Amino acid sequence: MTATGEDHVTARGGPWWWARRRSAVFDISLAVVSALECGLEGIPFARDAGVPVAAGVVFGVLAGAVLVVRRRWPIAVVLVSVAITPAQMGFLLGIVGLYTLAAAELPRRIIASLAGMSLVGTLIVTFVKTRQDMVRGDLDLGDWFVPFAAITMSLGFTAPPVLLGLYVGARRRLMESLRERADSLERELQLLAERAEERAEWARNEERTRIAREMHDVVAHRVSLMVVHAAALQAVARKDPEKAVKNAALVGDMGRQALTELREMLGVLRSGGDERRARAASAPLAAVGVAAAAAASRTADDEGPCLAEIEELVGQSAAAGMVVDLSVEGDARSYAPEVEQTAYRVVQEALTNVHKHAAGAKTYVRLAHRVSEIAMQVENEPPGEGAASSAGLPSGGNGLVGMKERVSALGGVFVSGPTDAGGFRVSAVIPAS
């Protein structure tokens, strides 16, 4: 971050009330010059006042040295300059004091009052001095010259430093305001960057979860059926060669289907990454997630899983040795692609879980078409003794979580859990629109 505002001033702080060392050196130099000027002007003042010259010089030096505190007490400097105006000394003190007063952050009425006092004092002193010079004969001009000289000298002595100080003060306040706004904007940008990073991290996590869910739904079911058929093939290879050949053919078909779906997903992932390479720096996983979802769900032009394929899905499980009963209630109709795909995936994952955890158990698949929703339920009876799966299918524990995420994303309700009879039930209700 750029050092601005108070941090910038503090880094170059000066002694006492000065913000910078350069300012202290400059004010001390002005005070020395002003003291020398007032000290020299104190000599004729002492002669005219009838006091010792040394006293006049000391008085002038002390008065001129007041300029050293002009940044801390500008009002005091102007008052001193007004006070010594009758002594005809403090020209530099008065100009610098008025400039500092006008540039300071003081109420305008105070600035106007003190500038008016200085104007009146200079006007009176100039008027009297010019009048005396004309009486003594030092100036041989008309009577008009006295007020003209007094007004010109007083305005020339007062107006320029006051106007310049007002301009510099306004400019300084404007710069401070801009600096504060820049600091505020920088803090806001930093906060926005942090929030953007948090949102990006959240999006990355969401996309990782989504990709994992799509990969699981696409591959897990067919691979599970392959493992079940392979186990059956091993069991009947010697006893029933004809059945073994049939099971081997089923394993081959399942493997080809799994490879086809996996190849489609990876192809879309790769092409999606190429098409979005220009935007990959801002949201790389978002493009991957969209591509994965498109490959898994095939919601666009591809013929993706739909409710019409549930009968075939049930038939595949039956071919793998599962006793499964399918019942459909209501009039079948078409739904939105995402609704049909989600319903299909729920039934698919539920049947996969039966293969994994309750091999040999009778399973009931129920599908109900209602007015504004579609409901599905997959329930299996408890497996009999010794009917545990011999295929040794692994379980990652993500199937039920993925089903619930899919259904909830469409505003539906998902419930799963054991039944009173010792089996397991998976139920889902998805809005039709």
CSV table of C-alpha atoms in Angstrom, one decimal:
chain,number,residue,atom,x,y,z
A,1,MET,CA,0.0,0.0,0.0
A,2,THR,CA,1.1,3.6,-0.7
A,3,ALA,CA,2.0,5.7,2.4
A,4,THR,CA,-0.5,8.5,2.4
A,5,GLY,CA,-2.3,10.8,4.9
A,6,GLU,CA,-1.1,10.6,8.5
A,7,ASP,CA,1.3,7.8,7.8
A,8,HIS,CA,3.1,9.9,5.2
A,9,VAL,CA,3.4,12.9,7.6
A,10,THR,CA,4.5,10.8,10.6
A,11,ALA,CA,7.2,9.2,8.5
A,12,ARG,CA,8.9,12.6,8.1
A,13,GLY,CA,8.0,14.3,11.4
A,14,GLY,CA,9.9,17.3,12.6
A,15,PRO,CA,10.6,18.8,16.1
A,16,TRP,CA,8.0,20.4,18.3
A,17,TRP,CA,4.9,21.6,16.3
A,18,TRP,CA,6.5,21.3,12.9
A,19,ALA,CA,5.3,18.4,10.7
A,20,ARG,CA,8.7,18.3,8.8
A,21,ARG,CA,12.2,19.3,9.5
A,22,ARG,CA,12.3,21.4,6.4
A,23,SER,CA,9.4,23.5,7.7
A,24,ALA,CA,11.3,24.1,11.0
A,25,VAL,CA,14.4,25.2,9.1
A,26,PHE,CA,12.4,27.5,6.9
A,27,ASP,CA,10.5,29.2,9.8
A,28,ILE,CA,13.6,29.7,11.8
A,29,SER,CA,15.3,31.3,8.8
A,30,LEU,CA,12.3,33.6,8.3
A,31,ALA,CA,12.4,34.5,12.0
A,32,VAL,CA,16.1,35.4,11.8
A,33,VAL,CA,15.6,37.6,8.8
A,34,SER,CA,12.6,39.2,10.4
A,35,ALA,CA,14.5,39.8,13.7
A,36,LEU,CA,17.4,41.5,11.7
A,37,GLU,CA,14.9,43.7,9.9
A,38,CYS,CA,13.0,44.8,13.0
A,39,GLY,CA,16.3,45.3,14.9
A,40,LEU,CA,17.6,47.7,12.2
A,41,GLU,CA,14.2,49.4,12.1
A,42,GLY,CA,14.4,49.7,15.8
A,43,ILE,CA,17.3,52.3,15.6
A,44,PRO,CA,15.3,55.1,14.0
A,45,PHE,CA,12.3,54.2,16.2
A,46,ALA,CA,14.5,54.6,19.4
A,47,ARG,CA,15.7,58.0,18.2
A,48,ASP,CA,12.2,59.2,17.4
A,49,ALA,CA,10.8,57.8,20.7
A,50,GLY,CA,13.7,59.2,22.8
A,51,VAL,CA,14.8,55.8,24.2
A,52,PRO,CA,18.2,54.2,24.1
A,53,VAL,CA,19.1,52.7,20.8
A,54,ALA,CA,20.0,49.3,22.4
A,55,ALA,CA,16.4,49.2,23.8
A,56,GLY,CA,14.9,49.8,20.3
A,57,VAL,CA,17.1,47.2,18.8
A,58,VAL,CA,16.3,44.6,21.4
A,59,PHE,CA,12.6,45.4,21.0
A,60,GLY,CA,12.8,45.0,17.3
A,61,VAL,CA,14.7,41.7,17.5
A,62,LEU,CA,12.2,40.2,20.0
A,63,ALA,CA,9.2,41.4,17.9
A,64,GLY,CA,10.7,40.0,14.7
A,65,ALA,CA,11.6,36.7,16.2
A,66,VAL,CA,7.9,36.0,16.9
A,67,LEU,CA,7.7,34.8,13.4
A,68,VAL,CA,9.2,31.5,14.5
A,69,VAL,CA,5.8,30.5,16.0
A,70,ARG,CA,3.7,31.5,13.0
A,71,ARG,CA,2.4,27.9,12.3
A,72,ARG,CA,1.5,27.3,16.0
A,73,TRP,CA,0.0,30.7,16.9
A,74,PRO,CA,-0.7,32.7,13.7
A,75,ILE,CA,-3.1,35.0,15.5
A,76,ALA,CA,-0.4,36.1,18.0
A,77,VAL,CA,2.0,36.9,15.1
A,78,VAL,CA,-0.6,39.1,13.4
A,79,LEU,CA,-1.4,40.9,16.6
A,80,VAL,CA,2.3,41.6,17.2
A,81,SER,CA,2.7,42.9,13.7
A,82,VAL,CA,-0.4,45.2,14.2
A,83,ALA,CA,1.0,46.4,17.5
A,84,ILE,CA,4.4,47.4,16.1
A,85,THR,CA,2.9,49.0,12.9
A,86,PRO,CA,3.0,52.5,14.5
A,87,ALA,CA,6.8,52.0,15.1
A,88,GLN,CA,7.1,51.5,11.3
A,89,MET,CA,8.8,48.1,11.7
A,90,GLY,CA,7.9,44.5,10.9
A,91,PHE,CA,7.2,44.6,7.2
A,92,LEU,CA,8.2,41.0,6.7
A,93,LEU,CA,6.5,40.0,9.9
A,94,GLY,CA,3.2,41.5,8.8
A,95,ILE,CA,3.2,40.0,5.3
A,96,VAL,CA,4.1,36.5,6.5
A,97,GLY,CA,1.8,36.7,9.5
A,98,LEU,CA,-1.2,37.6,7.3
A,99,TYR,CA,-0.4,34.9,4.8
A,100,THR,CA,-0.1,32.2,7.5
A,101,LEU,CA,-3.3,33.4,9.2
A,102,ALA,CA,-5.3,33.2,5.9
A,103,ALA,CA,-3.8,29.8,5.1
A,104,ALA,CA,-4.6,28.4,8.6
A,105,GLU,CA,-7.8,26.5,9.3
A,106,LEU,CA,-9.4,29.3,11.3
A,107,PRO,CA,-12.9,30.8,11.1
A,108,ARG,CA,-13.3,33.3,8.3
A,109,ARG,CA,-14.5,36.0,10.7
A,110,ILE,CA,-11.3,35.8,12.7
A,111,ILE,CA,-9.2,36.1,9.5
A,112,ALA,CA,-11.4,39.0,8.3
A,113,SER,CA,-11.2,40.8,11.7
A,114,LEU,CA,-7.4,40.6,12.0
A,115,ALA,CA,-6.8,41.4,8.3
A,116,GLY,CA,-9.1,44.5,8.8
A,117,MET,CA,-7.1,45.5,11.9
A,118,SER,CA,-3.9,45.3,9.9
A,119,LEU,CA,-5.4,47.2,7.0
A,120,VAL,CA,-6.6,50.0,9.3
A,121,GLY,CA,-3.4,50.2,11.2
A,122,THR,CA,-1.3,50.4,8.0
A,123,LEU,CA,-3.7,53.0,6.6
A,124,ILE,CA,-3.4,55.2,9.6
A,125,VAL,CA,0.3,55.0,9.9
A,126,THR,CA,0.8,55.6,6.2
A,127,PHE,CA,-1.5,58.5,6.2
A,128,VAL,CA,0.2,60.2,9.1
A,129,LYS,CA,3.7,59.4,7.8
A,130,THR,CA,2.9,60.8,4.3
A,131,ARG,CA,1.2,63.9,5.8
A,132,GLN,CA,4.3,64.6,8.0
A,133,ASP,CA,6.6,64.3,5.0
A,134,MET,CA,4.5,66.7,3.0
A,135,VAL,CA,4.4,69.2,5.9
A,136,ARG,CA,8.2,69.0,6.2
A,137,GLY,CA,8.5,69.5,2.5
A,138,ASP,CA,10.0,66.1,1.7
A,139,LEU,CA,7.1,65.6,-0.8
A,140,ASP,CA,5.9,68.3,-3.0
A,141,LEU,CA,2.6,66.9,-4.3
A,142,GLY,CA,-1.1,67.8,-4.0
A,143,ASP,CA,-3.4,67.0,-1.1
A,144,TRP,CA,-4.8,64.1,-3.1
A,145,PHE,CA,-1.6,62.1,-2.7
A,146,VAL,CA,-2.0,61.6,1.0
A,147,PRO,CA,-5.2,59.4,1.0
A,148,PHE,CA,-4.1,57.8,-2.3
A,149,ALA,CA,-0.8,56.7,-0.8
A,150,ALA,CA,-2.4,55.6,2.4
A,151,ILE,CA,-5.0,53.4,0.7
A,152,THR,CA,-2.6,52.0,-1.9
A,153,MET,CA,0.0,51.1,0.7
A,154,SER,CA,-2.5,49.5,3.1
A,155,LEU,CA,-4.2,47.5,0.4
A,156,GLY,CA,-0.9,46.5,-1.1
A,157,PHE,CA,0.4,45.4,2.3
A,158,THR,CA,-2.7,43.5,3.3
A,159,ALA,CA,-4.6,42.1,0.3
A,160,PRO,CA,-1.9,40.1,-1.6
A,161,PRO,CA,-0.8,38.0,1.4
A,162,VAL,CA,-4.4,37.4,2.6
A,163,LEU,CA,-5.6,36.3,-0.9
A,164,LEU,CA,-2.5,34.1,-1.4
A,165,GLY,CA,-3.0,32.5,2.0
A,166,LEU,CA,-6.7,31.8,1.3
A,167,TYR,CA,-5.8,30.2,-2.0
A,168,VAL,CA,-3.0,28.1,-0.5
A,169,GLY,CA,-5.2,27.0,2.4
A,170,ALA,CA,-8.0,26.0,0.1
A,171,ARG,CA,-5.7,24.1,-2.1
A,172,ARG,CA,-4.1,22.4,0.9
A,173,ARG,CA,-7.5,21.4,2.3
A,174,LEU,CA,-8.5,20.1,-1.2
A,175,MET,CA,-5.3,18.0,-1.3
A,176,GLU,CA,-6.0,16.6,2.1
A,177,SER,CA,-9.5,15.7,1.1
A,178,LEU,CA,-8.3,14.0,-2.0
A,179,ARG,CA,-5.7,12.1,0.0
A,180,GLU,CA,-8.3,11.0,2.5
A,181,ARG,CA,-10.5,9.9,-0.4
A,182,ALA,CA,-7.6,8.0,-1.9
A,183,ASP,CA,-6.9,6.3,1.4
A,184,SER,CA,-10.6,5.4,1.8
A,185,LEU,CA,-10.7,4.1,-1.8
A,186,GLU,CA,-7.6,2.0,-1.2
A,187,ARG,CA,-9.1,0.5,1.9
A,188,GLU,CA,-12.3,-0.3,0.0
A,189,LEU,CA,-10.4,-1.8,-2.8
A,190,GLN,CA,-8.4,-4.0,-0.4
A,191,LEU,CA,-11.6,-5.1,1.3
A,192,LEU,CA,-13.2,-5.8,-2.1
A,193,ALA,CA,-10.2,-7.8,-3.1
A,194,GLU,CA,-10.4,-9.9,0.1
A,195,ARG,CA,-14.1,-10.5,-0.4
A,196,ALA,CA,-13.5,-11.4,-4.0
A,197,GLU,CA,-10.8,-13.9,-2.9
A,198,GLU,CA,-13.2,-15.4,-0.4
A,199,ARG,CA,-15.9,-15.7,-3.0
A,200,ALA,CA,-13.4,-17.2,-5.4
A,201,GLU,CA,-12.3,-19.8,-2.8
A,202,TRP,CA,-16.0,-20.6,-2.1
A,203,ALA,CA,-16.7,-21.0,-5.8
A,204,ARG,CA,-13.7,-23.3,-6.2
A,205,ASN,CA,-14.8,-25.5,-3.4
A,206,GLU,CA,-18.3,-25.6,-4.8
A,207,GLU,CA,-17.0,-26.6,-8.2
A,208,ARG,CA,-14.8,-29.3,-6.8
A,209,THR,CA,-17.8,-30.7,-5.0
A,210,ARG,CA,-19.9,-30.5,-8.1
A,211,ILE,CA,-17.3,-32.1,-10.4
A,212,ALA,CA,-16.9,-35.0,-7.8
A,213,ARG,CA,-20.7,-35.5,-7.7
A,214,GLU,CA,-21.0,-35.6,-11.5
A,215,MET,CA,-18.1,-38.0,-11.8
A,216,HIS,CA,-19.6,-40.2,-9.1
A,217,ASP,CA,-23.0,-40.3,-10.7
A,218,VAL,CA,-21.7,-41.0,-14.2
A,219,VAL,CA,-19.3,-43.8,-13.5
A,220,ALA,CA,-20.2,-45.3,-10.1
A,221,HIS,CA,-23.4,-47.1,-11.1
A,222,ARG,CA,-22.1,-48.8,-14.2
A,223,VAL,CA,-18.8,-49.8,-12.5
A,224,SER,CA,-20.8,-51.2,-9.6
A,225,LEU,CA,-22.8,-53.3,-12.0
A,226,MET,CA,-19.6,-54.5,-13.7
A,227,VAL,CA,-18.2,-55.6,-10.4
A,228,VAL,CA,-21.4,-57.5,-9.6
A,229,HIS,CA,-21.5,-59.2,-13.0
A,230,ALA,CA,-17.8,-60.1,-12.6
A,231,ALA,CA,-18.4,-61.7,-9.3
A,232,ALA,CA,-21.3,-63.7,-10.7
A,233,LEU,CA,-19.1,-64.6,-13.7
A,234,GLN,CA,-16.5,-66.0,-11.3
A,235,ALA,CA,-19.1,-68.0,-9.5
A,236,VAL,CA,-20.7,-69.7,-12.5
A,237,ALA,CA,-17.7,-69.9,-14.9
A,238,ARG,CA,-17.3,-73.6,-14.4
A,239,LYS,CA,-20.9,-74.6,-13.6
A,240,ASP,CA,-22.8,-72.8,-16.3
A,241,PRO,CA,-20.5,-71.7,-19.2
A,242,GLU,CA,-23.5,-70.3,-21.1
A,243,LYS,CA,-24.5,-68.0,-18.3
A,244,ALA,CA,-20.8,-67.1,-17.8
A,245,VAL,CA,-20.7,-66.0,-21.4
A,246,LYS,CA,-23.8,-63.9,-21.0
A,247,ASN,CA,-22.4,-62.2,-17.9
A,248,ALA,CA,-19.1,-61.6,-19.6
A,249,ALA,CA,-21.0,-59.9,-22.4
A,250,LEU,CA,-22.9,-57.7,-19.9
A,251,VAL,CA,-19.6,-56.8,-18.2
A,252,GLY,CA,-18.3,-55.7,-21.6
A,253,ASP,CA,-21.3,-53.7,-22.4
A,254,MET,CA,-21.2,-52.0,-19.0
A,255,GLY,CA,-17.5,-51.2,-19.4
A,256,ARG,CA,-18.0,-49.7,-22.8
A,257,GLN,CA,-20.9,-47.6,-21.6
A,258,ALA,CA,-18.9,-46.4,-18.6
A,259,LEU,CA,-15.9,-45.6,-20.8
A,260,THR,CA,-18.1,-43.7,-23.3
A,261,GLU,CA,-19.7,-41.5,-20.6
A,262,LEU,CA,-16.3,-40.9,-19.0
A,263,ARG,CA,-14.8,-40.0,-22.4
A,264,GLU,CA,-17.6,-37.6,-23.1
A,265,MET,CA,-17.1,-35.9,-19.8
A,266,LEU,CA,-13.3,-35.6,-20.2
A,267,GLY,CA,-13.8,-34.3,-23.7
A,268,VAL,CA,-16.2,-31.6,-22.7
A,269,LEU,CA,-13.9,-30.7,-19.8
A,270,ARG,CA,-10.9,-30.3,-22.2
A,271,SER,CA,-12.8,-28.4,-24.9
A,272,GLY,CA,-14.5,-26.2,-22.3
A,273,GLY,CA,-11.1,-25.3,-21.0
A,274,ASP,CA,-9.8,-24.5,-24.4
A,275,GLU,CA,-12.8,-22.3,-25.2
A,276,ARG,CA,-12.6,-20.4,-21.9
A,277,ARG,CA,-8.8,-20.1,-21.8
A,278,ALA,CA,-9.1,-16.3,-22.1
A,279,ARG,CA,-11.4,-16.2,-19.1
A,280,ALA,CA,-9.6,-19.0,-17.1
A,281,ALA,CA,-7.6,-16.5,-15.0
A,282,SER,CA,-10.8,-15.1,-13.3
A,283,ALA,CA,-12.8,-18.3,-12.9
A,284,PRO,CA,-11.0,-21.5,-14.0
A,285,LEU,CA,-13.0,-24.0,-12.0
A,286,ALA,CA,-16.3,-22.3,-12.8
A,287,ALA,CA,-15.8,-23.2,-16.5
A,288,VAL,CA,-14.7,-26.7,-15.5
A,289,GLY,CA,-17.8,-27.1,-13.3
A,290,VAL,CA,-20.1,-26.0,-16.0
A,291,ALA,CA,-18.4,-28.4,-18.5
A,292,ALA,CA,-18.6,-31.2,-16.0
A,293,ALA,CA,-22.3,-30.6,-15.4
A,294,ALA,CA,-22.9,-30.4,-19.1
A,295,ALA,CA,-21.1,-33.7,-19.7
A,296,ALA,CA,-22.7,-35.5,-16.8
A,297,SER,CA,-26.3,-34.2,-17.3
A,298,ARG,CA,-26.2,-33.6,-21.0
A,299,THR,CA,-28.9,-31.0,-20.7
A,300,ALA,CA,-28.5,-29.4,-24.1
A,301,ASP,CA,-28.7,-31.3,-27.4
A,302,ASP,CA,-27.4,-34.7,-26.2
A,303,GLU,CA,-29.8,-37.5,-25.3
A,304,GLY,CA,-29.2,-37.5,-21.6
A,305,PRO,CA,-30.8,-39.7,-18.9
A,306,CYS,CA,-34.5,-39.2,-18.5
A,307,LEU,CA,-37.5,-40.8,-16.8
A,308,ALA,CA,-38.2,-43.0,-19.9
A,309,GLU,CA,-34.9,-44.8,-19.3
A,310,ILE,CA,-35.7,-45.8,-15.7
A,311,GLU,CA,-37.2,-49.1,-16.9
A,312,GLU,CA,-33.9,-49.9,-18.7
A,313,LEU,CA,-32.0,-48.9,-15.5
A,314,VAL,CA,-34.1,-51.3,-13.5
A,315,GLY,CA,-33.6,-54.0,-16.1
A,316,GLN,CA,-29.8,-53.7,-15.8
A,317,SER,CA,-30.1,-54.2,-12.0
A,318,ALA,CA,-32.4,-57.2,-12.6
A,319,ALA,CA,-29.9,-58.6,-15.0
A,320,ALA,CA,-27.2,-58.3,-12.3
A,321,GLY,CA,-29.3,-60.6,-10.0
A,322,MET,CA,-31.3,-58.1,-8.1
A,323,VAL,CA,-35.0,-58.8,-7.5
A,324,VAL,CA,-36.5,-55.4,-8.3
A,325,ASP,CA,-40.1,-54.3,-8.8
A,326,LEU,CA,-41.0,-51.1,-10.6
A,327,SER,CA,-44.3,-49.4,-10.2
A,328,VAL,CA,-45.5,-46.1,-11.8
A,329,GLU,CA,-48.4,-44.0,-10.6
A,330,GLY,CA,-50.1,-41.2,-12.5
A,331,ASP,CA,-49.9,-40.3,-16.2
A,332,ALA,CA,-46.4,-40.0,-17.5
A,333,ARG,CA,-45.5,-36.7,-19.0
A,334,SER,CA,-42.3,-34.7,-19.8
A,335,TYR,CA,-40.6,-32.5,-17.3
A,336,ALA,CA,-37.8,-30.0,-17.5
A,337,PRO,CA,-34.5,-31.7,-18.4
A,338,GLU,CA,-32.9,-31.0,-15.1
A,339,VAL,CA,-35.9,-32.5,-13.2
A,340,GLU,CA,-35.8,-35.7,-15.2
A,341,GLN,CA,-32.1,-36.1,-14.9
A,342,THR,CA,-32.2,-35.5,-11.2
A,343,ALA,CA,-35.0,-38.1,-10.8
A,344,TYR,CA,-33.0,-40.6,-12.9
A,345,ARG,CA,-29.8,-40.0,-10.9
A,346,VAL,CA,-31.6,-40.5,-7.6
A,347,VAL,CA,-33.0,-43.9,-8.6
A,348,GLN,CA,-29.7,-44.9,-10.2
A,349,GLU,CA,-27.7,-44.1,-7.0
A,350,ALA,CA,-30.2,-45.8,-4.8
A,351,LEU,CA,-30.0,-49.0,-6.8
A,352,THR,CA,-26.2,-48.7,-6.7
A,353,ASN,CA,-26.3,-48.6,-2.9
A,354,VAL,CA,-28.5,-51.7,-2.8
A,355,HIS,CA,-25.9,-53.5,-4.9
A,356,LYS,CA,-23.2,-52.4,-2.5
A,357,HIS,CA,-24.9,-52.8,0.9
A,358,ALA,CA,-27.9,-55.2,0.5
A,359,ALA,CA,-27.1,-57.6,-2.4
A,360,GLY,CA,-29.9,-60.1,-2.8
A,361,ALA,CA,-32.5,-58.0,-1.1
A,362,LYS,CA,-35.8,-57.4,-2.9
A,363,THR,CA,-36.1,-53.8,-4.0
A,364,TYR,CA,-39.1,-51.7,-4.8
A,365,VAL,CA,-38.9,-48.7,-7.1
A,366,ARG,CA,-41.9,-46.4,-7.1
A,367,LEU,CA,-42.4,-43.4,-9.3
A,368,ALA,CA,-45.4,-41.1,-8.9
A,369,HIS,CA,-46.5,-38.4,-11.4
A,370,ARG,CA,-48.4,-35.7,-9.5
A,371,VAL,CA,-50.0,-32.4,-10.5
A,372,SER,CA,-47.1,-30.1,-9.6
A,373,GLU,CA,-44.3,-32.5,-8.6
A,374,ILE,CA,-42.8,-35.9,-9.2
A,375,ALA,CA,-42.0,-38.3,-6.4
A,376,MET,CA,-39.7,-41.3,-6.4
A,377,GLN,CA,-38.9,-43.9,-3.8
A,378,VAL,CA,-36.4,-46.8,-3.7
A,379,GLU,CA,-36.8,-49.2,-0.8
A,380,ASN,CA,-35.1,-52.5,-0.2
A,381,GLU,CA,-36.0,-55.3,2.2
A,382,PRO,CA,-33.3,-56.5,4.6
A,383,PRO,CA,-30.9,-58.9,3.0
A,384,GLY,CA,-31.1,-62.5,4.0
A,385,GLU,CA,-28.5,-64.4,5.9
A,386,GLY,CA,-25.4,-65.1,3.8
A,387,ALA,CA,-26.7,-62.8,1.1
A,388,ALA,CA,-24.1,-60.1,1.6
A,389,SER,CA,-22.4,-59.0,-1.5
A,390,SER,CA,-19.4,-61.0,-2.4
A,391,ALA,CA,-18.2,-58.5,-4.9
A,392,GLY,CA,-16.6,-56.3,-2.2
A,393,LEU,CA,-17.8,-53.0,-3.6
A,394,PRO,CA,-16.2,-50.0,-1.9
A,395,SER,CA,-18.2,-47.1,-0.6
A,396,GLY,CA,-17.1,-43.5,-0.4
A,397,GLY,CA,-20.1,-42.3,1.6
A,398,ASN,CA,-20.9,-39.6,-1.0
A,399,GLY,CA,-23.9,-41.0,-2.7
A,400,LEU,CA,-26.6,-39.9,-0.3
A,401,VAL,CA,-24.9,-36.5,0.0
A,402,GLY,CA,-24.8,-36.0,-3.8
A,403,MET,CA,-28.5,-37.0,-4.1
A,404,LYS,CA,-29.6,-34.6,-1.4
A,405,GLU,CA,-27.6,-31.8,-3.1
A,406,ARG,CA,-29.2,-32.5,-6.5
A,407,VAL,CA,-32.7,-32.5,-5.1
A,408,SER,CA,-32.2,-29.5,-2.9
A,409,ALA,CA,-30.8,-27.5,-5.8
A,410,LEU,CA,-34.2,-27.8,-7.5
A,411,GLY,CA,-36.2,-26.9,-4.4
A,412,GLY,CA,-37.2,-30.5,-3.6
A,413,VAL,CA,-37.2,-32.6,-0.5
A,414,PHE,CA,-34.9,-35.6,0.0
A,415,VAL,CA,-35.2,-38.2,2.9
A,416,SER,CA,-33.3,-41.4,3.5
A,417,GLY,CA,-32.9,-43.8,6.3
A,418,PRO,CA,-33.5,-47.4,7.6
A,419,THR,CA,-37.0,-48.8,7.7
A,420,ASP,CA,-38.7,-50.5,10.6
A,421,ALA,CA,-38.3,-53.9,8.9
A,422,GLY,CA,-34.5,-53.5,8.7
A,423,GLY,CA,-34.2,-52.4,5.1
A,424,PHE,CA,-33.4,-48.9,3.7
A,425,ARG,CA,-35.5,-46.3,2.0
A,426,VAL,CA,-34.6,-43.4,-0.2
A,427,SER,CA,-37.4,-40.9,-1.0
A,428,ALA,CA,-37.4,-37.6,-3.0
A,429,VAL,CA,-40.0,-35.1,-4.2
A,430,ILE,CA,-39.1,-32.7,-6.9
A,431,PRO,CA,-41.3,-29.7,-8.1
A,432,ALA,CA,-42.4,-30.2,-11.7
A,433,SER,CA,-41.4,-26.7,-12.8
